[in-house]
Amino acid sequence: MAKKPNILIVYTGGTIGMIKDYKTNALKAFDFSQIINKIPELEQLNCTIQSISFDNPIDSSNMNTLHYKQIAETIEVNYKLFDGFVVLTGSDTMSYISSTISFMFENLQKPVIFTGSQLPIGDLRTDAKENLITSIEIACAQENQKPIISEVGLYFEYKLYRANRTSKINAEQFEAFSSLNYPPLAESGVHLNFNHYYISKAATSKELVVRKDLVNDVVILKLFPGITSKTVQSILNIENLRGVVLETYGAGNAPNEDWFLNLLKIAIKKGIKVVNVTQCEGGSVVQGHYETSVVLKKIGVISGKDITTESAIAKLMYLLHKNLSQKDFIFYYEKSLRGEISEA
Ligand code: ASP
């Protein structure tokens, strides 16, 4: 008989593990072991579950690259002992966190599923139970004794997405995430249906490599009509700046005024990597499609194609560490490394 999958829950913080302080009405983190007590249904799953928690669980707004490293290391040291991982974080920055973790793990062969909730686990109408139970089911799901998912996913409100394709789109509704440029990997209804065609194939038998060195001298520069040269200049002149996610309009369009293009040119000449990402929820940057983006390509702006901003900043943090030449950097950035970008 096949052995029951062994799942590790990694609790980092967020609403899912919070409880209301009825005196102050504020939400505060509680001892994670209580989550299992709160969901006795977990006992019914055909797997064994263990959990581990950050010593000081945090709101996901407080996440930084040291926490990313802590999550990655927790999975790394337990990688051989468990068949799948469910990482609980707050939903606010979950797309950033999970996108970065997807780059940090090379040759992943096991599921790493991020989830959280909009309402605390103890709340009567909570979404936490469904999100947690189904995430564990997904992490356990196997075919021919191999995990069905062997990539970093994000499960929320009946859908499993590729994590590095998601964005948080709603602060109120249970359906809090979208992935407009890539279909869900699985949908949960009466049955849990996997969309096999869209799921990444497991890395061959290569060893897991965990890339923990991230560069955080990066910035997101969102354009808006009326942005001044003073603003752009001061951002591009930040000390030690290495990379910029330039959030442009539509299919990657930006002002073609001289002051703007000259500032970008100077930054790129200094070695700063500038990536063009659209402000739109869905669709792709196509540099050269409109006159307003032809020059961007010419001066060395990298096309983020249909990558999300969350994934774009994560990919910069990951790739900048490698000290690639400008040509190689553009090559690897515009290529899909973890399924985060669609290649034509
Ligand atoms: N503020 C919370 C967090 O991101 C919200 C949530 O858990 O969904 O940590």
CSV table of C-alpha atoms in Angstrom, one decimal, residues 14 32 253:
chain,number,residue,atom,x,y,z
A,14,GLY,CA,-1.5,36.7,8.4
A,32,PHE,CA,-0.4,28.2,15.5
A,253,ASN,CA,3.9,52.7,-23.7
